[in-house]
């Protein structure tokens, strides 16, 4: 069984392609060029990627600072959700291929089939920090997975354990760091980042993409990569790579299976930053699914700690019946974001979405 199957093809139109649909990019560029004063100062540093969820293999998109790696707080917890569902998918495949006769045989099969491959694919910086401690490298299978047994005790399926599913929901829906730590410990730094790298969502040579090697509580020693906004960090992403992943979550093109199961843990657009401040509910746009983020930057030279705000969401344009993936990050704020601060980003997103012209 091949646990590491290589990078997905790019699901976004090539950035430099002559036939790229640039309608959203032109609208975003025009919006940014028209900014002045405090609006320009606030939004110039914000990274954004918007993807039109058309029924095509390569989708129209727009971006601003989309290739910059930023510390992004809780939004990056999406990688743990992705890793967990991927692990469950391959565990189900193992049952189909190996037909283990019991629960114990199933777990032994996981260890013998997966562990060596995970160790080989784990990024070097994680191995240097945690290579002698397998709990940080390979998943805690018995905590994460529960085989479903037939009357004879033979595994015929796999689900998350009740406890682990509860922890995932605490991480994603209730924004709890305790649930995040438990969810991340379940899939381990090694497997989570090995899979992200192999699938093409993180590129080791350039250190760009989605990286999650900190557990939000400091219970495990963090492993860091360079970011634009906060130096060396353990929770970081580019907006374009997160948009590639989230787009696949919503269109069902991930190997880990049905989008229904993945995105149910993001249900509830009312958790969006924009809805919290009542920026969109009465307009044409609405967030149907969302994962927000907020986290502190390191103290500046004066000892002041600012925060950065982020979000990955699915936005619905009711006026035209269109859906978009929106990922934004690096809105710098002195405390929790205010309506005025979030409104700037919402206008940036709205201008981009409204500029979209489907390819005829």
Short mmCIF file of C-alpha atoms in Angstrom, two decimals:
data_model
loop_
_atom_site.label_atom_id
_atom_site.label_comp_id
_atom_site.label_asym_id
_atom_site.label_seq_id
_atom_site.Cartn_x
_atom_site.Cartn_y
_atom_site.Cartn_z
CA UNK A 1 0.00 0.00 0.00
CA UNK A 2 1.33 3.42 -0.96
CA UNK A 3 0.76 5.84 1.89
CA UNK A 4 2.68 8.60 0.11
CA UNK A 5 1.34 8.88 -3.42
CA UNK A 6 2.96 12.12 -4.60
CA UNK A 7 1.76 15.67 -5.09
CA UNK A 8 -1.67 16.54 -6.37
CA UNK A 9 -1.81 18.45 -9.63
CA UNK A 10 -2.37 22.17 -9.24
CA UNK A 11 -6.11 22.87 -9.05
CA UNK A 12 -5.62 26.59 -9.75
CA UNK A 13 -4.95 28.17 -13.12
CA UNK A 14 -1.23 28.72 -13.67
CA UNK A 15 -0.22 32.14 -12.39
CA UNK A 16 1.57 33.16 -15.59
CA UNK A 17 -0.68 31.41 -18.11
CA UNK A 18 -1.69 33.56 -21.06
CA UNK A 19 -5.25 32.21 -20.94
CA UNK A 20 -5.69 32.64 -17.18
CA UNK A 21 -9.01 34.20 -16.19
CA UNK A 22 -7.74 37.41 -14.60
CA UNK A 23 -11.11 39.01 -13.88
CA UNK A 24 -10.77 38.64 -10.10
CA UNK A 25 -7.08 39.52 -10.13
CA UNK A 26 -7.78 42.72 -12.06
CA UNK A 27 -10.53 43.63 -9.61
CA UNK A 28 -8.28 42.97 -6.61
CA UNK A 29 -5.40 44.92 -8.11
CA UNK A 30 -7.73 47.82 -8.87
CA UNK A 31 -9.04 47.80 -5.32
CA UNK A 32 -5.56 47.78 -3.82
CA UNK A 33 -4.36 50.55 -6.14
CA UNK A 34 -7.24 52.74 -5.00
CA UNK A 35 -6.41 52.52 -1.30
CA UNK A 36 -5.03 55.46 0.64
CA UNK A 37 -4.07 56.35 4.19
CA UNK A 38 -4.97 53.96 7.00
CA UNK A 39 -6.76 51.55 4.65
CA UNK A 40 -3.62 51.12 2.56
CA UNK A 41 -1.41 50.75 5.62
CA UNK A 42 -3.67 48.05 7.08
CA UNK A 43 -4.40 46.06 3.92
CA UNK A 44 -1.08 46.20 2.13
CA UNK A 45 0.35 43.58 4.49
CA UNK A 46 -2.76 41.32 4.34
CA UNK A 47 -2.32 38.16 2.28
CA UNK A 48 -5.38 36.92 0.35
CA UNK A 49 -6.34 34.18 -2.08
CA UNK A 50 -9.84 33.87 -3.58
CA UNK A 51 -10.79 30.84 -5.71
CA UNK A 52 -13.94 30.52 -7.82
CA UNK A 53 -15.51 27.10 -7.22
CA UNK A 54 -16.41 26.49 -10.82
CA UNK A 55 -16.83 22.96 -12.11
CA UNK A 56 -13.41 22.90 -13.78
CA UNK A 57 -10.12 21.17 -12.99
CA UNK A 58 -8.14 24.42 -12.90
CA UNK A 59 -9.99 27.26 -11.26
CA UNK A 60 -9.87 31.01 -11.63
CA UNK A 61 -8.31 32.78 -8.65
CA UNK A 62 -6.78 36.00 -7.43
CA UNK A 63 -4.13 36.73 -4.86
CA UNK A 64 -2.25 39.37 -2.91
CA UNK A 65 0.94 38.30 -1.13
CA UNK A 66 -0.37 34.78 -1.67
CA UNK A 67 3.04 33.11 -1.71
CA UNK A 68 4.29 34.65 1.53
CA UNK A 69 4.58 32.36 4.56
CA UNK A 70 2.96 33.98 7.61
CA UNK A 71 2.35 32.92 11.16
CA UNK A 72 -1.39 32.38 11.05
CA UNK A 73 -2.63 31.20 14.43
CA UNK A 74 -5.49 28.73 14.62
CA UNK A 75 -6.38 28.65 10.91
CA UNK A 76 -3.54 26.18 10.37
CA UNK A 77 -5.35 23.64 12.56
CA UNK A 78 -7.02 22.65 9.30
CA UNK A 79 -3.90 20.62 8.53
CA UNK A 80 -4.51 18.43 11.58
CA UNK A 81 -8.10 17.82 10.42
CA UNK A 82 -6.81 16.89 6.97
CA UNK A 83 -4.17 14.55 8.35
CA UNK A 84 -6.68 12.76 10.58
CA UNK A 85 -9.10 12.10 7.72
CA UNK A 86 -6.23 10.96 5.49
CA UNK A 87 -5.07 8.51 8.15
CA UNK A 88 -8.57 7.10 8.49
CA UNK A 89 -8.83 6.71 4.71
CA UNK A 90 -5.62 4.69 4.45
CA UNK A 91 -6.60 2.62 7.47
CA UNK A 92 -9.78 1.64 5.68
CA UNK A 93 -7.71 0.70 2.63
CA UNK A 94 -5.50 -1.49 4.80
CA UNK A 95 -8.54 -3.48 5.98
CA UNK A 96 -9.61 -4.04 2.38
CA UNK A 97 -6.14 -5.21 1.37
CA UNK A 98 -4.93 -7.14 4.44
CA UNK A 99 -8.18 -8.47 5.98
CA UNK A 100 -6.87 -8.43 9.57
CA UNK A 101 -8.68 -11.03 11.74
CA UNK A 102 -8.90 -8.88 14.88
CA UNK A 103 -8.50 -5.39 16.31
CA UNK A 104 -5.02 -6.19 17.56
CA UNK A 105 -4.03 -7.50 14.14
CA UNK A 106 -5.41 -4.32 12.56
CA UNK A 107 -3.28 -2.06 14.76
CA UNK A 108 -0.20 -4.23 14.27
CA UNK A 109 -0.83 -3.99 10.53
CA UNK A 110 -0.95 -0.21 10.71
CA UNK A 111 2.34 -0.10 12.58
CA UNK A 112 4.17 -2.52 10.30
CA UNK A 113 2.79 -1.01 7.09
CA UNK A 114 2.90 2.70 7.86
CA UNK A 115 5.51 3.52 10.49
CA UNK A 116 8.64 2.95 8.41
CA UNK A 117 7.25 4.97 5.51
CA UNK A 118 6.27 7.83 7.81
CA UNK A 119 9.73 7.94 9.37
CA UNK A 120 11.32 8.12 5.92
CA UNK A 121 9.06 10.97 4.78
CA UNK A 122 9.15 13.04 7.98
CA UNK A 123 10.81 16.43 7.32
CA UNK A 124 14.43 16.55 8.49
CA UNK A 125 13.91 19.38 10.95
CA UNK A 126 11.27 17.33 12.79
CA UNK A 127 13.49 14.25 12.79
CA UNK A 128 16.41 16.27 14.18
CA UNK A 129 14.24 17.50 17.05
CA UNK A 130 12.08 14.46 17.74
CA UNK A 131 13.51 11.53 15.78
CA UNK A 132 14.25 9.48 18.88
CA UNK A 133 10.67 9.82 20.13
CA UNK A 134 8.21 7.96 17.91
CA UNK A 135 5.21 9.54 19.63
CA UNK A 136 6.08 12.78 17.81
CA UNK A 137 6.63 11.02 14.47
CA UNK A 138 3.96 8.34 13.95
CA UNK A 139 0.25 8.54 14.82
CA UNK A 140 -1.22 7.23 18.04
CA UNK A 141 -3.42 4.79 16.15
CA UNK A 142 -5.39 3.46 19.08
CA UNK A 143 -6.29 6.96 20.27
CA UNK A 144 -7.38 8.13 16.81
CA UNK A 145 -8.98 5.08 15.20
CA UNK A 146 -11.61 2.52 16.18
CA UNK A 147 -12.12 -0.51 13.94
CA UNK A 148 -15.72 -1.52 13.29
CA UNK A 149 -16.10 -5.27 13.87
CA UNK A 150 -18.41 -7.91 12.47
CA UNK A 151 -19.98 -10.59 14.65
CA UNK A 152 -16.79 -12.67 14.59
CA UNK A 153 -14.64 -9.73 15.73
CA UNK A 154 -13.09 -9.13 12.31
CA UNK A 155 -12.57 -5.44 11.36
CA UNK A 156 -14.79 -4.38 8.46
CA UNK A 157 -14.45 -0.59 8.74
CA UNK A 158 -12.78 2.23 10.65
CA UNK A 159 -14.08 5.39 12.32
CA UNK A 160 -12.54 7.92 14.66
CA UNK A 161 -12.83 7.02 18.31
CA UNK A 162 -15.48 8.98 20.17
CA UNK A 163 -12.80 10.78 22.15
CA UNK A 164 -10.79 11.78 19.12
CA UNK A 165 -13.81 13.02 17.17
CA UNK A 166 -14.73 15.09 20.22
CA UNK A 167 -11.23 16.58 20.24
CA UNK A 168 -11.45 17.43 16.54
CA UNK A 169 -14.73 19.21 17.11
CA UNK A 170 -13.29 21.08 20.10
CA UNK A 171 -10.39 22.18 17.90
CA UNK A 172 -12.44 23.24 14.89
CA UNK A 173 -15.85 24.28 16.15
CA UNK A 174 -15.17 25.41 19.70
CA UNK A 175 -11.75 26.98 19.00
CA UNK A 176 -10.21 25.19 21.99
CA UNK A 177 -6.43 24.79 22.17
CA UNK A 178 -6.73 21.76 24.47
CA UNK A 179 -8.67 19.95 21.75
CA UNK A 180 -6.14 21.14 19.18
CA UNK A 181 -3.22 19.76 21.19
CA UNK A 182 -4.92 16.38 21.57
CA UNK A 183 -5.86 16.29 17.86
CA UNK A 184 -2.30 17.14 16.80
CA UNK A 185 -0.77 14.64 19.21
CA UNK A 186 -3.02 11.96 17.72
CA UNK A 187 -1.68 12.36 14.18
CA UNK A 188 1.85 13.46 15.28
CA UNK A 189 4.12 16.13 13.84
CA UNK A 190 5.86 13.60 11.61
CA UNK A 191 2.89 12.10 9.78
CA UNK A 192 1.02 15.40 9.51
CA UNK A 193 3.88 17.28 7.86
CA UNK A 194 5.15 14.31 5.88
CA UNK A 195 1.73 13.99 4.25
CA UNK A 196 1.45 17.74 3.62
CA UNK A 197 4.84 17.73 1.93
CA UNK A 198 4.20 14.63 -0.17
CA UNK A 199 0.81 15.93 -1.29
CA UNK A 200 2.42 19.19 -2.45
CA UNK A 201 1.04 21.54 0.20
CA UNK A 202 4.52 22.25 1.60
CA UNK A 203 7.76 22.48 -0.38
CA UNK A 204 10.91 21.76 1.57
CA UNK A 205 13.37 23.47 -0.85
CA UNK A 206 11.62 26.85 -0.56
CA UNK A 207 10.05 26.34 2.90
CA UNK A 208 6.70 27.47 1.47
CA UNK A 209 3.29 26.01 2.14
CA UNK A 210 1.34 24.74 5.14
CA UNK A 211 3.38 23.89 8.25
CA UNK A 212 2.08 22.76 11.63
CA UNK A 213 4.61 21.54 14.20
CA UNK A 214 3.42 23.18 17.39
CA UNK A 215 0.54 22.00 19.55
CA UNK A 216 -0.79 25.41 20.76
CA UNK A 217 -0.11 24.52 24.39
CA UNK A 218 3.64 24.00 24.32
CA UNK A 219 3.34 20.42 25.58
CA UNK A 220 5.53 19.21 22.70
CA UNK A 221 8.68 21.10 21.67
CA UNK A 222 7.78 23.09 18.57
CA UNK A 223 9.64 22.76 15.27
CA UNK A 224 9.76 26.00 13.31
CA UNK A 225 10.08 27.43 9.81
CA UNK A 226 10.73 30.98 8.68
CA UNK A 227 7.80 33.39 8.28
CA UNK A 228 7.53 36.90 6.87
CA UNK A 229 5.60 38.36 9.79
CA UNK A 230 7.03 36.65 12.88
CA UNK A 231 10.42 35.08 12.29
CA UNK A 232 10.66 31.38 13.12
CA UNK A 233 7.20 29.91 13.82
CA UNK A 234 5.49 26.54 14.25
CA UNK A 235 2.06 27.38 12.76
CA UNK A 236 2.31 28.95 9.32
CA UNK A 237 0.99 28.88 5.78
CA UNK A 238 0.71 30.70 2.50
CA UNK A 239 -2.82 31.67 1.55
CA UNK A 240 -2.51 30.05 -1.86
CA UNK A 241 -1.52 26.64 -0.46
CA UNK A 242 -4.27 26.74 2.14
CA UNK A 243 -6.69 27.70 -0.65
CA UNK A 244 -5.52 24.72 -2.73
CA UNK A 245 -6.19 22.38 0.21
CA UNK A 246 -9.54 23.90 1.21
CA UNK A 247 -10.73 23.93 -2.42
CA UNK A 248 -10.08 20.19 -2.58
CA UNK A 249 -11.93 19.72 0.70
CA UNK A 250 -15.03 21.33 -0.77
CA UNK A 251 -14.93 19.75 -4.23
CA UNK A 252 -14.26 16.21 -3.00
CA UNK A 253 -10.97 15.72 -4.88
CA UNK A 254 -8.88 14.67 -1.87
CA UNK A 255 -7.96 10.99 -1.66
CA UNK A 256 -9.35 10.94 1.88
CA UNK A 257 -12.88 10.85 0.58
CA UNK A 258 -16.22 12.61 0.68
CA UNK A 259 -16.24 16.36 1.29
CA UNK A 260 -19.37 15.91 3.38
CA UNK A 261 -17.46 14.27 6.19
CA UNK A 262 -14.52 16.65 6.04
CA UNK A 263 -16.36 19.95 5.92
CA UNK A 264 -19.06 19.10 8.46
CA UNK A 265 -16.50 20.15 11.05
CA UNK A 266 -16.35 23.58 9.43
CA UNK A 267 -20.12 23.99 9.22
CA UNK A 268 -21.54 27.17 10.63
CA UNK A 269 -20.60 30.26 8.69
CA UNK A 270 -21.78 32.30 11.65
CA UNK A 271 -18.37 31.66 13.14
CA UNK A 272 -16.79 33.72 10.38
CA UNK A 273 -15.10 36.94 11.49
CA UNK A 274 -17.33 38.80 9.04
CA UNK A 275 -20.50 37.38 10.52
CA UNK A 276 -19.39 37.98 14.07
CA UNK A 277 -19.30 41.68 13.26
CA UNK A 278 -22.45 41.56 11.06
CA UNK A 279 -20.59 42.64 7.93
CA UNK A 280 -22.18 40.22 5.47
CA UNK A 281 -25.40 38.59 6.77
CA UNK A 282 -27.70 41.16 5.15
CA UNK A 283 -25.76 41.51 1.90
CA UNK A 284 -25.18 39.36 -1.14
CA UNK A 285 -22.29 37.41 0.38
CA UNK A 286 -22.40 34.92 3.22
CA UNK A 287 -19.90 32.55 4.78
CA UNK A 288 -21.29 29.03 4.78
CA UNK A 289 -18.20 27.37 6.35
CA UNK A 290 -15.31 28.92 8.22
CA UNK A 291 -12.17 28.33 10.26
CA UNK A 292 -10.89 31.50 11.90
CA UNK A 293 -7.51 32.20 13.40
CA UNK A 294 -5.97 34.71 15.77
CA UNK A 295 -2.67 34.62 17.58
CA UNK A 296 0.01 36.81 19.14
CA UNK A 297 3.15 37.89 17.35
CA UNK A 298 6.43 38.05 19.20
CA UNK A 299 6.99 41.32 21.11
CA UNK A 300 8.38 44.13 18.96
CA UNK A 301 11.43 46.20 19.87
CA UNK A 302 9.33 48.22 22.33
CA UNK A 303 7.97 45.07 23.98
CA UNK A 304 4.49 45.52 22.48
CA UNK A 305 2.61 42.37 21.46
CA UNK A 306 0.29 42.63 18.45
CA UNK A 307 -2.01 39.93 17.12
CA UNK A 308 -2.65 38.68 13.61
CA UNK A 309 -6.06 37.57 12.39
CA UNK A 310 -6.81 35.02 9.66
CA UNK A 311 -9.59 32.93 8.15
CA UNK A 312 -10.33 30.20 5.63
CA UNK A 313 -13.95 30.18 4.48
CA UNK A 314 -16.39 29.22 1.80
CA UNK A 315 -18.34 32.27 0.67
CA UNK A 316 -21.64 32.14 -1.22
CA UNK A 317 -22.70 34.91 -3.60
CA UNK A 318 -26.51 34.70 -3.41
CA UNK A 319 -27.02 37.27 -6.15
CA UNK A 320 -25.28 35.08 -8.74
CA UNK A 321 -25.48 31.63 -7.15
CA UNK A 322 -21.69 31.27 -7.06
CA UNK A 323 -19.33 29.89 -4.41
CA UNK A 324 -15.77 30.92 -3.58
CA UNK A 325 -12.98 29.72 -1.33
CA UNK A 326 -11.45 32.67 0.51
CA UNK A 327 -8.25 32.50 2.58
CA UNK A 328 -6.78 35.59 4.21
CA UNK A 329 -4.22 36.24 6.91
CA UNK A 330 -1.83 38.73 8.52
CA UNK A 331 -4.33 41.40 9.50
CA UNK A 332 -2.31 43.02 12.27
CA UNK A 333 -4.32 44.34 15.22
CA UNK A 334 -3.43 45.61 18.71
CA UNK A 335 -6.07 43.45 20.43
CA UNK A 336 -9.11 41.44 19.32
CA UNK A 337 -10.20 42.71 15.89
CA UNK A 338 -12.78 45.47 15.75
CA UNK A 339 -15.58 45.86 13.25
CA UNK A 340 -13.69 48.66 11.50
CA UNK A 341 -10.55 46.52 11.14
CA UNK A 342 -12.44 43.52 9.79
CA UNK A 343 -14.55 45.66 7.50
CA UNK A 344 -11.44 46.62 5.56
CA UNK A 345 -10.73 42.98 4.79
CA UNK A 346 -14.36 42.26 3.97
CA UNK A 347 -14.33 45.05 1.37
CA UNK A 348 -11.12 43.63 -0.10
CA UNK A 349 -12.76 40.21 -0.42
CA UNK A 350 -16.04 41.60 -1.73
CA UNK A 351 -14.33 43.64 -4.44
CA UNK A 352 -12.46 40.54 -5.60
CA UNK A 353 -15.53 38.28 -5.64
CA UNK A 354 -17.69 40.87 -7.39
CA UNK A 355 -15.07 41.19 -10.12
CA UNK A 356 -15.32 37.55 -11.12
CA UNK A 357 -16.47 36.94 -14.69
CA UNK A 358 -16.89 33.24 -15.54
CA UNK A 359 -15.08 32.07 -18.63
CA UNK A 360 -17.56 31.64 -21.44
#
